[in-house]
Amino acid sequence: MPCPDCDCEAFWLTAQWAAQGMATVSPMRPNTNSTGTSSNASRTPHPLHRPSLSSFPSSSKRSVSHSTLNNNDLALNTTRSSGSHPSSAHSYHSSLSASQHPHDYDHGHQYPVSPANGHGNIRPRASRRQRPVRSQYPATSDEKHVEYILVASFDIDRGSIMEHQYPGPVGGDEHMLAELMLPDQTHLRSQDWTVFFLHKDAAAEEEDEEDGLTAKKRRRRQRSEAGQASAGAEDEDEEDEDSSDDEGPVDGPPLVYVLNLVNTKQDNTVKRGAVVKAMAICTRHSFLHIYKPLLLIALEQYFANPHMDTLAELYHAVNSMDLSLMPKLNAFERFILQSSDTKDLFIEKFEAIIAQQMAANDRPSLSHKESKDDTTALPTLSPKDINQPLARRYGLPRDTHEFESVVNYANIPVPIKVPTALSPETVGDFSLIKLITTFSTPHSTSPVAFAPTHPHLTTNGSMTHPIIVLLNAMLTQKRVIFMGHNLPSSEVAEAVLGACALASGGMLRGFTRHAFPYTDLTKIDDLLKVPGFIAGVTNPAFAFRNEWWDVLCDLSTGRVKISSKIEQAPLTEGVAFFHNQPPASAGGYHAPGTGGMSALAHAGASLSAGLGGGAAPTGATGGDLTGDAAFMQSVIKAIEERHGENAIRSKFRKWVLKFTRLAAAFEETVYGASALHIQPSPKLHNSPFFVNADSPGVSNTTADSPVDTDGARKASQFDADHLPPEVTGHGYVWPTPGLKSAELAANATRIEGWRNTRSYYNCVQDLAGLYIHRPVKSLDLQHLHDKLAKLRLGHEPAANIYLALCAAVQTDSEICQLLAVCIGGTWDHRQQAGSVGQGSGLFYLAMGLLHPRVEVRESVADLLTRIQEHEAGRHFWAGVGRFGRVAFERVLAGREARLAPGAAEGGE
């Protein structure tokens, strides 16, 4: 093999195919449904104001809709398209001016290098100052796991009645709640489950927010008076960063999730020979399915002892559940944990929070008030300092994806598993595999064309896959009904919850707030007032009233119907833009005399299997410009190969991620700016990642930033005003301009339909909030990683990208952001058929170890060294193949030999 030190192009090209055995990402975790949406636990009601709960959204002024956000509001978050930028000729994107965020390092001084062991799975380095790990549910918090427990029954003379509410009345229409707890035809089944949501009134929520702000100011003032303001500044920033991920929804107060169990007991001594009772748990936790075994026991207890004491015992049992040792993860850590099956991923956080708890128990002088007001002041111990018997008593988890606890109820220890990483819009226990199979099987065996068609829904024509029609309907805020005639209400509720998670992809919000997992005809007037609802019903009367819905999903037949009375899509500027523009071929040539949307099929574009990524469609899918058909083929094949529930969810997560990136590129192309990308201020004089050491006013050194002996970051040889064009871009990457035009044109109607929905405006605000706390603000790491994966770069452009990544990614939080990009990045087209949907791991980063330039290879080696020492990065390094490990060790050995004393004289 040629020497890597030579500048031989043959070596660089040969290494690209040879390194295919270099890295593999950690496989997806096995089939599990233990995921959910993070939600705040209930707060103690104000003593003078009892919250009112309703099963329909409030019409509060705080509700965000497309009418309340105008173009002036969005102007603050837009980017200007600059298609004339030199970099656009390479990746066909709009470039940006990045903000100042210095991250430079010394190639050989700061990080001492040692060859990796056989596995390379080393533990993280000891930080200079370890931050305390915060708990998702602190033991000192006043928030309760369960707010209310309800019991309803059916009386032959009075209908559905509410028997008991504990610890007090919920508020609102009790008769309506009782009807929701006792669904239609429930007397025909011995057992049934339902899920529905209650909306807290805005007045009570505003009081709670004011109380929370007051408490936060009080804690800050107490720290300042204690002389901890300076020392605790960094901890407070970390607290703000974590809390930003858990802020309440921007479109209203947080939901109250209700899990309801209905039992029918045969009894010949009563009228109609049966007793029907229902018990429900009201909680702010979206993982409400964990309470199912407790409800089964409690309802049996209530049949035997129908008194309030039975409810009180259950209420106190569930609220005594201890989740204080469940660490709080940021957005990138949650994404990494959900995308990996490694059972000890982030185990260090569990060890640290156990150590903090043990240290707190050793401080008897600490009062309850102090521990409550200063939760971040707990000391942090090293994992090696943990006493093993105590650690076993505290319960180090066997699988960090789920936190195990026990609830003692009715003298029965009931094991509970709570998901550690929670995704937005994921409520309860459902199966995307079941939902997809229900509508895919009839479509594959006897396909039926959609009539009528709709530009927002049938993006692949009349034979669009039903799951794609459902996905488009959710994204474009159509009225969707799931009908399950003669099916248990639990099945329609599960389908509604699965559809919300399908469209959300763990990213978008605004679906569950307007979802009704189960409803009936008595509430149709209120339902029709909700725009873009998603509802589950069992009454077949809904199927005959097509003015009530836009899309009907029949669970009994597995068919999806589009209403003949659906509102037609208006002709928007974006659709007209691509309709009037002649399509470009794959080589960028505009064929004369060809124009309009229909001519796109002749563009010769080989899309990357649509929003899922992957190989170019061929054969029957050759006209699949959106890539939806190829994407669904990969999903169906993954289901057939039993890849598991989480693998399917990962596929749709990437589908939604790419859709939002396509939408940003669409807006920049058509309107010149995008609300889905935030452009750093162009007025900064310094480079975001190559900083001149002599520049005044540069002081961004953090506690765990690499520093030299003088305590300042090392300078780079790059000048701030001469950034390479390969580094300054952002957004989705296309190999050619023809592919970009074809893919944006094919998705134009769907994107335009999404731009005026709740989920779009929520996405804009979520991205703005995430940007504030994003470790690397000045670079689009996903964009740079995609360039390495998709484009055929020369030596110099590749070197600039590698050096930029190595200089920008220094601290643990920055490494975490990069790992999230790697694990959820570009799909490998060679594994697309039936692929699990996993990312490429460190493959494309490790390719830099084979670059002809020695400084690039050593910079990449330093970056990989930092990744190995990261608590999550060490698991990524464990997936690197032998070829990559050998290249890594050769680079380190070469640098050691080059820097060894007397090496220069020996060379002479």
PDB file of C-alpha atoms in Angstrom, residues 385-632:
ATOM      1  CA  ASP A 385     -15.573   6.975  43.835  1.00  0.00           C
ATOM      2  CA  ILE A 386     -19.005   5.350  43.909  1.00  0.00           C
ATOM      3  CA  ASN A 387     -19.391   2.735  46.600  1.00  0.00           C
ATOM      4  CA  GLN A 388     -20.511  -0.368  44.697  1.00  0.00           C
ATOM      5  CA  PRO A 389     -22.999  -1.709  47.299  1.00  0.00           C
ATOM      6  CA  LEU A 390     -24.659   1.700  47.464  1.00  0.00           C
ATOM      7  CA  ALA A 391     -24.637   1.944  43.680  1.00  0.00           C
ATOM      8  CA  ARG A 392     -26.454  -1.362  43.448  1.00  0.00           C
ATOM      9  CA  ARG A 393     -28.934  -0.153  46.024  1.00  0.00           C
ATOM     10  CA  TYR A 394     -29.581   3.012  44.035  1.00  0.00           C
ATOM     11  CA  GLY A 395     -29.990   0.875  40.913  1.00  0.00           C
ATOM     12  CA  LEU A 396     -27.591   1.458  38.041  1.00  0.00           C
ATOM     13  CA  PRO A 397     -29.707   0.643  34.979  1.00  0.00           C
ATOM     14  CA  ARG A 398     -29.097  -2.403  32.866  1.00  0.00           C
ATOM     15  CA  ASP A 399     -30.262  -0.453  29.812  1.00  0.00           C
ATOM     16  CA  THR A 400     -29.928   3.319  29.798  1.00  0.00           C
ATOM     17  CA  HIS A 401     -32.789   3.657  27.315  1.00  0.00           C
ATOM     18  CA  GLU A 402     -35.221   2.892  30.114  1.00  0.00           C
ATOM     19  CA  PHE A 403     -35.208   3.883  33.752  1.00  0.00           C
ATOM     20  CA  GLU A 404     -36.510   1.157  36.029  1.00  0.00           C
ATOM     21  CA  SER A 405     -38.563   1.945  39.103  1.00  0.00           C
ATOM     22  CA  VAL A 406     -41.056   0.155  41.325  1.00  0.00           C
ATOM     23  CA  VAL A 407     -44.498   1.216  42.531  1.00  0.00           C
ATOM     24  CA  ASN A 408     -45.792  -0.613  45.589  1.00  0.00           C
ATOM     25  CA  TYR A 409     -49.556  -0.853  45.278  1.00  0.00           C
ATOM     26  CA  ALA A 410     -51.954  -3.271  46.993  1.00  0.00           C
ATOM     27  CA  ASN A 411     -48.985  -5.112  48.483  1.00  0.00           C
ATOM     28  CA  ILE A 412     -47.711  -5.777  44.965  1.00  0.00           C
ATOM     29  CA  PRO A 413     -44.367  -4.358  43.757  1.00  0.00           C
ATOM     30  CA  VAL A 414     -45.207  -3.299  40.209  1.00  0.00           C
ATOM     31  CA  PRO A 415     -42.098  -2.765  38.017  1.00  0.00           C
ATOM     32  CA  ILE A 416     -42.165   0.372  35.899  1.00  0.00           C
ATOM     33  CA  LYS A 417     -39.925   1.214  32.937  1.00  0.00           C
ATOM     34  CA  VAL A 418     -39.812   4.880  31.967  1.00  0.00           C
ATOM     35  CA  PRO A 419     -38.163   5.932  28.674  1.00  0.00           C
ATOM     36  CA  THR A 420     -35.087   8.056  29.290  1.00  0.00           C
ATOM     37  CA  ALA A 421     -35.132   9.851  25.934  1.00  0.00           C
ATOM     38  CA  LEU A 422     -38.471  11.381  24.988  1.00  0.00           C
ATOM     39  CA  SER A 423     -39.523  12.687  21.570  1.00  0.00           C
ATOM     40  CA  PRO A 424     -42.085  15.401  20.845  1.00  0.00           C
ATOM     41  CA  GLU A 425     -45.561  14.282  19.779  1.00  0.00           C
ATOM     42  CA  THR A 426     -44.935  10.694  20.889  1.00  0.00           C
ATOM     43  CA  VAL A 427     -47.672   9.724  23.317  1.00  0.00           C
ATOM     44  CA  GLY A 428     -48.376   6.351  24.820  1.00  0.00           C
ATOM     45  CA  ASP A 429     -47.721   2.908  23.437  1.00  0.00           C
ATOM     46  CA  PHE A 430     -48.329   2.414  19.722  1.00  0.00           C
ATOM     47  CA  SER A 431     -46.806   0.636  16.736  1.00  0.00           C
ATOM     48  CA  LEU A 432     -45.885   2.335  13.483  1.00  0.00           C
ATOM     49  CA  ILE A 433     -45.320  -1.096  11.996  1.00  0.00           C
ATOM     50  CA  LYS A 434     -48.940  -2.011  12.660  1.00  0.00           C
ATOM     51  CA  LEU A 435     -50.189   1.283  11.227  1.00  0.00           C
ATOM     52  CA  ILE A 436     -48.096   0.962   8.068  1.00  0.00           C
ATOM     53  CA  THR A 437     -48.993  -2.681   7.543  1.00  0.00           C
ATOM     54  CA  THR A 438     -52.714  -1.963   7.924  1.00  0.00           C
ATOM     55  CA  PHE A 439     -52.774   0.350   4.904  1.00  0.00           C
ATOM     56  CA  SER A 440     -49.860  -1.069   2.889  1.00  0.00           C
ATOM     57  CA  THR A 441     -51.142  -4.640   2.554  1.00  0.00           C
ATOM     58  CA  PRO A 442     -54.382  -3.812   0.639  1.00  0.00           C
ATOM     59  CA  HIS A 443     -52.493  -1.296  -1.500  1.00  0.00           C
ATOM     60  CA  SER A 444     -49.870  -3.846  -2.511  1.00  0.00           C
ATOM     61  CA  THR A 445     -52.306  -6.693  -3.186  1.00  0.00           C
ATOM     62  CA  SER A 446     -55.045  -4.767  -5.010  1.00  0.00           C
ATOM     63  CA  PRO A 447     -54.087  -1.107  -5.539  1.00  0.00           C
ATOM     64  CA  VAL A 448     -56.892   1.376  -6.082  1.00  0.00           C
ATOM     65  CA  ALA A 449     -56.293   4.806  -7.576  1.00  0.00           C
ATOM     66  CA  PHE A 450     -57.237   7.847  -5.524  1.00  0.00           C
ATOM     67  CA  ALA A 451     -60.206   9.774  -6.848  1.00  0.00           C
ATOM     68  CA  PRO A 452     -60.214  12.664  -6.522  1.00  0.00           C
ATOM     69  CA  THR A 453     -56.564  13.629  -6.379  1.00  0.00           C
ATOM     70  CA  HIS A 454     -55.165  16.651  -4.560  1.00  0.00           C
ATOM     71  CA  PRO A 455     -51.869  18.518  -5.103  1.00  0.00           C
ATOM     72  CA  HIS A 456     -51.029  18.464  -1.381  1.00  0.00           C
ATOM     73  CA  LEU A 457     -51.845  14.781  -0.914  1.00  0.00           C
ATOM     74  CA  THR A 458     -51.238  12.746  -4.068  1.00  0.00           C
ATOM     75  CA  THR A 459     -47.697  13.947  -4.724  1.00  0.00           C
ATOM     76  CA  ASN A 460     -46.979  10.843  -6.833  1.00  0.00           C
ATOM     77  CA  GLY A 461     -50.211  10.895  -8.783  1.00  0.00           C
ATOM     78  CA  SER A 462     -53.338   8.841  -8.279  1.00  0.00           C
ATOM     79  CA  MET A 463     -51.323   5.762  -7.236  1.00  0.00           C
ATOM     80  CA  THR A 464     -49.515   7.502  -4.367  1.00  0.00           C
ATOM     81  CA  HIS A 465     -48.922   5.164  -1.441  1.00  0.00           C
ATOM     82  CA  PRO A 466     -51.655   5.521   1.244  1.00  0.00           C
ATOM     83  CA  ILE A 467     -49.065   6.141   3.987  1.00  0.00           C
ATOM     84  CA  ILE A 468     -47.630   9.021   1.936  1.00  0.00           C
ATOM     85  CA  VAL A 469     -51.147  10.424   1.478  1.00  0.00           C
ATOM     86  CA  LEU A 470     -51.659  10.203   5.250  1.00  0.00           C
ATOM     87  CA  LEU A 471     -48.280  11.816   5.887  1.00  0.00           C
ATOM     88  CA  ASN A 472     -49.017  14.634   3.457  1.00  0.00           C
ATOM     89  CA  ALA A 473     -52.448  15.171   5.013  1.00  0.00           C
ATOM     90  CA  MET A 474     -50.913  15.527   8.469  1.00  0.00           C
ATOM     91  CA  LEU A 475     -48.195  17.906   7.273  1.00  0.00           C
ATOM     92  CA  THR A 476     -50.584  20.121   5.321  1.00  0.00           C
ATOM     93  CA  GLN A 477     -53.086  20.244   8.212  1.00  0.00           C
ATOM     94  CA  LYS A 478     -55.984  18.408   6.635  1.00  0.00           C
ATOM     95  CA  ARG A 479     -58.876  16.993   8.659  1.00  0.00           C
ATOM     96  CA  VAL A 480     -58.077  13.304   9.182  1.00  0.00           C
ATOM     97  CA  ILE A 481     -60.398  10.682  10.651  1.00  0.00           C
ATOM     98  CA  PHE A 482     -59.500   7.106  11.566  1.00  0.00           C
ATOM     99  CA  MET A 483     -62.610   4.948  11.531  1.00  0.00           C
ATOM    100  CA  GLY A 484     -62.689   1.509  13.134  1.00  0.00           C
ATOM    101  CA  HIS A 485     -66.158   0.055  12.763  1.00  0.00           C
ATOM    102  CA  ASN A 486     -66.664  -2.903  15.117  1.00  0.00           C
ATOM    103  CA  LEU A 487     -63.126  -2.436  16.421  1.00  0.00           C
ATOM    104  CA  PRO A 488     -62.153  -1.640  20.009  1.00  0.00           C
ATOM    105  CA  SER A 489     -61.661   2.057  20.680  1.00  0.00           C
ATOM    106  CA  SER A 490     -58.100   1.242  21.732  1.00  0.00           C
ATOM    107  CA  GLU A 491     -57.217   0.421  18.118  1.00  0.00           C
ATOM    108  CA  VAL A 492     -58.453   3.719  16.703  1.00  0.00           C
ATOM    109  CA  ALA A 493     -56.742   5.595  19.531  1.00  0.00           C
ATOM    110  CA  GLU A 494     -53.496   3.770  18.807  1.00  0.00           C
ATOM    111  CA  ALA A 495     -53.790   4.652  15.109  1.00  0.00           C
ATOM    112  CA  VAL A 496     -54.282   8.351  15.898  1.00  0.00           C
ATOM    113  CA  LEU A 497     -51.272   8.432  18.229  1.00  0.00           C
ATOM    114  CA  GLY A 498     -49.181   6.569  15.658  1.00  0.00           C
ATOM    115  CA  ALA A 499     -50.141   9.030  12.914  1.00  0.00           C
ATOM    116  CA  CYS A 500     -49.095  11.966  15.099  1.00  0.00           C
ATOM    117  CA  ALA A 501     -45.695  10.387  15.708  1.00  0.00           C
ATOM    118  CA  LEU A 502     -45.398   9.488  12.018  1.00  0.00           C
ATOM    119  CA  ALA A 503     -45.810  13.084  10.852  1.00  0.00           C
ATOM    120  CA  SER A 504     -43.793  14.526  13.709  1.00  0.00           C
ATOM    121  CA  GLY A 505     -40.730  12.373  13.212  1.00  0.00           C
ATOM    122  CA  GLY A 506     -39.718  13.373  16.723  1.00  0.00           C
ATOM    123  CA  MET A 507     -39.146  16.920  15.431  1.00  0.00           C
ATOM    124  CA  LEU A 508     -42.342  18.722  14.423  1.00  0.00           C
ATOM    125  CA  ARG A 509     -45.033  19.765  16.886  1.00  0.00           C
ATOM    126  CA  GLY A 510     -48.679  20.719  16.676  1.00  0.00           C
ATOM    127  CA  PHE A 511     -50.368  17.390  16.013  1.00  0.00           C
ATOM    128  CA  THR A 512     -51.290  15.903  19.396  1.00  0.00           C
ATOM    129  CA  ARG A 513     -52.728  19.203  20.626  1.00  0.00           C
ATOM    130  CA  HIS A 514     -55.405  18.924  17.935  1.00  0.00           C
ATOM    131  CA  ALA A 515     -55.722  15.142  18.070  1.00  0.00           C
ATOM    132  CA  PHE A 516     -58.687  13.254  19.501  1.00  0.00           C
ATOM    133  CA  PRO A 517     -57.712   9.583  19.895  1.00  0.00           C
ATOM    134  CA  TYR A 518     -61.348   8.747  20.519  1.00  0.00           C
ATOM    135  CA  THR A 519     -64.521  10.766  20.002  1.00  0.00           C
ATOM    136  CA  ASP A 520     -68.160  10.181  19.038  1.00  0.00           C
ATOM    137  CA  LEU A 521     -71.079  11.812  17.264  1.00  0.00           C
ATOM    138  CA  THR A 522     -72.163  13.821  20.289  1.00  0.00           C
ATOM    139  CA  LYS A 523     -69.061  15.989  19.986  1.00  0.00           C
ATOM    140  CA  ILE A 524     -69.097  16.569  16.235  1.00  0.00           C
ATOM    141  CA  ASP A 525     -70.020  20.256  16.541  1.00  0.00           C
ATOM    142  CA  ASP A 526     -67.011  20.992  18.716  1.00  0.00           C
ATOM    143  CA  LEU A 527     -64.785  18.790  16.539  1.00  0.00           C
ATOM    144  CA  LEU A 528     -65.588  20.680  13.352  1.00  0.00           C
ATOM    145  CA  LYS A 529     -64.466  23.925  14.990  1.00  0.00           C
ATOM    146  CA  VAL A 530     -60.894  22.589  15.254  1.00  0.00           C
ATOM    147  CA  PRO A 531     -58.830  23.177  12.096  1.00  0.00           C
ATOM    148  CA  GLY A 532     -56.763  20.250  10.944  1.00  0.00           C
ATOM    149  CA  PHE A 533     -57.966  17.767  13.581  1.00  0.00           C
ATOM    150  CA  ILE A 534     -56.922  14.109  13.783  1.00  0.00           C
ATOM    151  CA  ALA A 535     -59.697  12.032  15.294  1.00  0.00           C
ATOM    152  CA  GLY A 536     -60.490   8.380  15.972  1.00  0.00           C
ATOM    153  CA  VAL A 537     -64.079   7.132  15.757  1.00  0.00           C
ATOM    154  CA  THR A 538     -65.919   3.811  15.721  1.00  0.00           C
ATOM    155  CA  ASN A 539     -69.267   5.018  14.363  1.00  0.00           C
ATOM    156  CA  PRO A 540     -69.666   4.268  10.625  1.00  0.00           C
ATOM    157  CA  ALA A 541     -71.855   7.361  10.197  1.00  0.00           C
ATOM    158  CA  PHE A 542     -68.698   9.443   9.761  1.00  0.00           C
ATOM    159  CA  ALA A 543     -67.886   7.668   6.497  1.00  0.00           C
ATOM    160  CA  PHE A 544     -71.087   8.943   4.842  1.00  0.00           C
ATOM    161  CA  ARG A 545     -70.529  12.602   5.778  1.00  0.00           C
ATOM    162  CA  ASN A 546     -67.531  13.505   3.650  1.00  0.00           C
ATOM    163  CA  GLU A 547     -68.009  17.190   4.394  1.00  0.00           C
ATOM    164  CA  TRP A 548     -66.778  16.434   7.919  1.00  0.00           C
ATOM    165  CA  TRP A 549     -63.339  15.233   6.849  1.00  0.00           C
ATOM    166  CA  ASP A 550     -60.684  15.611   4.160  1.00  0.00           C
ATOM    167  CA  VAL A 551     -59.027  12.198   4.511  1.00  0.00           C
ATOM    168  CA  LEU A 552     -60.697   9.079   5.911  1.00  0.00           C
ATOM    169  CA  CYS A 553     -58.558   6.120   7.009  1.00  0.00           C
ATOM    170  CA  ASP A 554     -60.692   2.998   7.370  1.00  0.00           C
ATOM    171  CA  LEU A 555     -58.933   0.615   9.732  1.00  0.00           C
ATOM    172  CA  SER A 556     -61.373  -2.189   8.971  1.00  0.00           C
ATOM    173  CA  THR A 557     -60.646  -2.270   5.227  1.00  0.00           C
ATOM    174  CA  GLY A 558     -57.159  -0.741   5.177  1.00  0.00           C
ATOM    175  CA  ARG A 559     -58.194   1.889   2.634  1.00  0.00           C
ATOM    176  CA  VAL A 560     -57.588   5.648   2.600  1.00  0.00           C
ATOM    177  CA  LYS A 561     -60.131   7.955   0.949  1.00  0.00           C
ATOM    178  CA  ILE A 562     -59.924  11.586  -0.089  1.00  0.00           C
ATOM    179  CA  SER A 563     -63.119  13.575   0.314  1.00  0.00           C
ATOM    180  CA  SER A 564     -64.768  14.879  -2.844  1.00  0.00           C
ATOM    181  CA  LYS A 565     -65.530  18.079  -0.931  1.00  0.00           C
ATOM    182  CA  ILE A 566     -61.952  18.804   0.110  1.00  0.00           C
ATOM    183  CA  GLU A 567     -60.845  22.396  -0.329  1.00  0.00           C
ATOM    184  CA  GLN A 568     -58.737  22.804  -3.427  1.00  0.00           C
ATOM    185  CA  ALA A 569     -55.180  24.055  -3.099  1.00  0.00           C
ATOM    186  CA  PRO A 570     -54.581  27.602  -4.324  1.00  0.00           C
ATOM    187  CA  LEU A 571     -51.912  28.376  -6.899  1.00  0.00           C
ATOM    188  CA  THR A 572     -49.035  29.820  -4.903  1.00  0.00           C
ATOM    189  CA  GLU A 573     -45.952  31.690  -5.961  1.00  0.00           C
ATOM    190  CA  GLY A 574     -43.718  28.727  -5.245  1.00  0.00           C
ATOM    191  CA  VAL A 575     -45.717  26.329  -7.425  1.00  0.00           C
ATOM    192  CA  ALA A 576     -45.905  28.892 -10.216  1.00  0.00           C
ATOM    193  CA  PHE A 577     -42.157  29.463  -9.957  1.00  0.00           C
ATOM    194  CA  PHE A 578     -41.329  25.881 -10.872  1.00  0.00           C
ATOM    195  CA  HIS A 579     -44.289  25.496 -13.224  1.00  0.00           C
ATOM    196  CA  ASN A 580     -43.071  28.339 -15.433  1.00  0.00           C
ATOM    197  CA  GLN A 581     -39.395  27.465 -15.200  1.00  0.00           C
ATOM    198  CA  PRO A 582     -38.065  24.859 -17.660  1.00  0.00           C
ATOM    199  CA  PRO A 583     -36.651  21.897 -15.770  1.00  0.00           C
ATOM    200  CA  ALA A 584     -32.947  21.222 -15.795  1.00  0.00           C
ATOM    201  CA  SER A 585     -31.528  17.852 -16.607  1.00  0.00           C
ATOM    202  CA  ALA A 586     -29.070  16.049 -14.405  1.00  0.00           C
ATOM    203  CA  GLY A 587     -26.242  17.809 -16.173  1.00  0.00           C
ATOM    204  CA  GLY A 588     -27.784  21.243 -15.789  1.00  0.00           C
ATOM    205  CA  TYR A 589     -28.948  21.549 -19.429  1.00  0.00           C
ATOM    206  CA  HIS A 590     -32.341  23.154 -20.056  1.00  0.00           C
ATOM    207  CA  ALA A 591     -34.004  21.365 -22.927  1.00  0.00           C
ATOM    208  CA  PRO A 592     -35.512  23.867 -25.348  1.00  0.00           C
ATOM    209  CA  GLY A 593     -39.242  23.771 -25.760  1.00  0.00           C
ATOM    210  CA  THR A 594     -39.866  21.795 -22.588  1.00  0.00           C
ATOM    211  CA  GLY A 595     -41.578  23.392 -19.643  1.00  0.00           C
ATOM    212  CA  GLY A 596     -44.166  22.871 -16.975  1.00  0.00           C
ATOM    213  CA  MET A 597     -44.445  20.314 -14.221  1.00  0.00           C
ATOM    214  CA  SER A 598     -45.072  17.406 -16.568  1.00  0.00           C
ATOM    215  CA  ALA A 599     -41.745  17.965 -18.286  1.00  0.00           C
ATOM    216  CA  LEU A 600     -39.899  17.157 -15.061  1.00  0.00           C
ATOM    217  CA  ALA A 601     -40.217  13.481 -15.842  1.00  0.00           C
ATOM    218  CA  HIS A 602     -37.907  13.998 -18.823  1.00  0.00           C
ATOM    219  CA  ALA A 603     -35.223  15.766 -16.838  1.00  0.00           C
ATOM    220  CA  GLY A 604     -33.306  12.533 -16.326  1.00  0.00           C
ATOM    221  CA  ALA A 605     -32.901  13.306 -12.645  1.00  0.00           C
ATOM    222  CA  SER A 606     -31.823  10.411 -10.447  1.00  0.00           C
ATOM    223  CA  LEU A 607     -33.082  11.446  -7.045  1.00  0.00           C
ATOM    224  CA  SER A 608     -31.641   9.938  -3.900  1.00  0.00           C
ATOM    225  CA  ALA A 609     -34.652   7.734  -3.109  1.00  0.00           C
ATOM    226  CA  GLY A 610     -36.650  10.718  -2.023  1.00  0.00           C
ATOM    227  CA  LEU A 611     -36.810  12.008   1.491  1.00  0.00           C
ATOM    228  CA  GLY A 612     -35.389   8.775   2.826  1.00  0.00           C
ATOM    229  CA  GLY A 613     -32.223   9.032   0.781  1.00  0.00           C
ATOM    230  CA  GLY A 614     -30.574   6.180  -1.062  1.00  0.00           C
ATOM    231  CA  ALA A 615     -30.160   4.835  -4.545  1.00  0.00           C
ATOM    232  CA  ALA A 616     -31.626   6.363  -7.652  1.00  0.00           C
ATOM    233  CA  PRO A 617     -35.030   4.988  -8.593  1.00  0.00           C
ATOM    234  CA  THR A 618     -35.068   2.684 -11.549  1.00  0.00           C
ATOM    235  CA  GLY A 619     -37.589   0.654 -13.464  1.00  0.00           C
ATOM    236  CA  ALA A 620     -41.109   1.115 -12.224  1.00  0.00           C
ATOM    237  CA  THR A 621     -40.062   3.961  -9.971  1.00  0.00           C
ATOM    238  CA  GLY A 622     -38.088   5.795 -12.644  1.00  0.00           C
ATOM    239  CA  GLY A 623     -40.648   8.622 -12.615  1.00  0.00           C
ATOM    240  CA  ASP A 624     -40.610   8.854  -8.821  1.00  0.00           C
ATOM    241  CA  LEU A 625     -39.297  12.399  -8.643  1.00  0.00           C
ATOM    242  CA  THR A 626     -40.289  12.846  -5.006  1.00  0.00           C
ATOM    243  CA  GLY A 627     -38.704   9.509  -4.058  1.00  0.00           C
ATOM    244  CA  ASP A 628     -41.763   8.560  -1.995  1.00  0.00           C
ATOM    245  CA  ALA A 629     -42.244   5.220  -3.761  1.00  0.00           C
ATOM    246  CA  ALA A 630     -38.622   4.225  -3.201  1.00  0.00           C
ATOM    247  CA  PHE A 631     -38.838   5.351   0.410  1.00  0.00           C
ATOM    248  CA  MET A 632     -41.928   3.252   1.099  1.00  0.00           C
TER     249      MET A 632
END
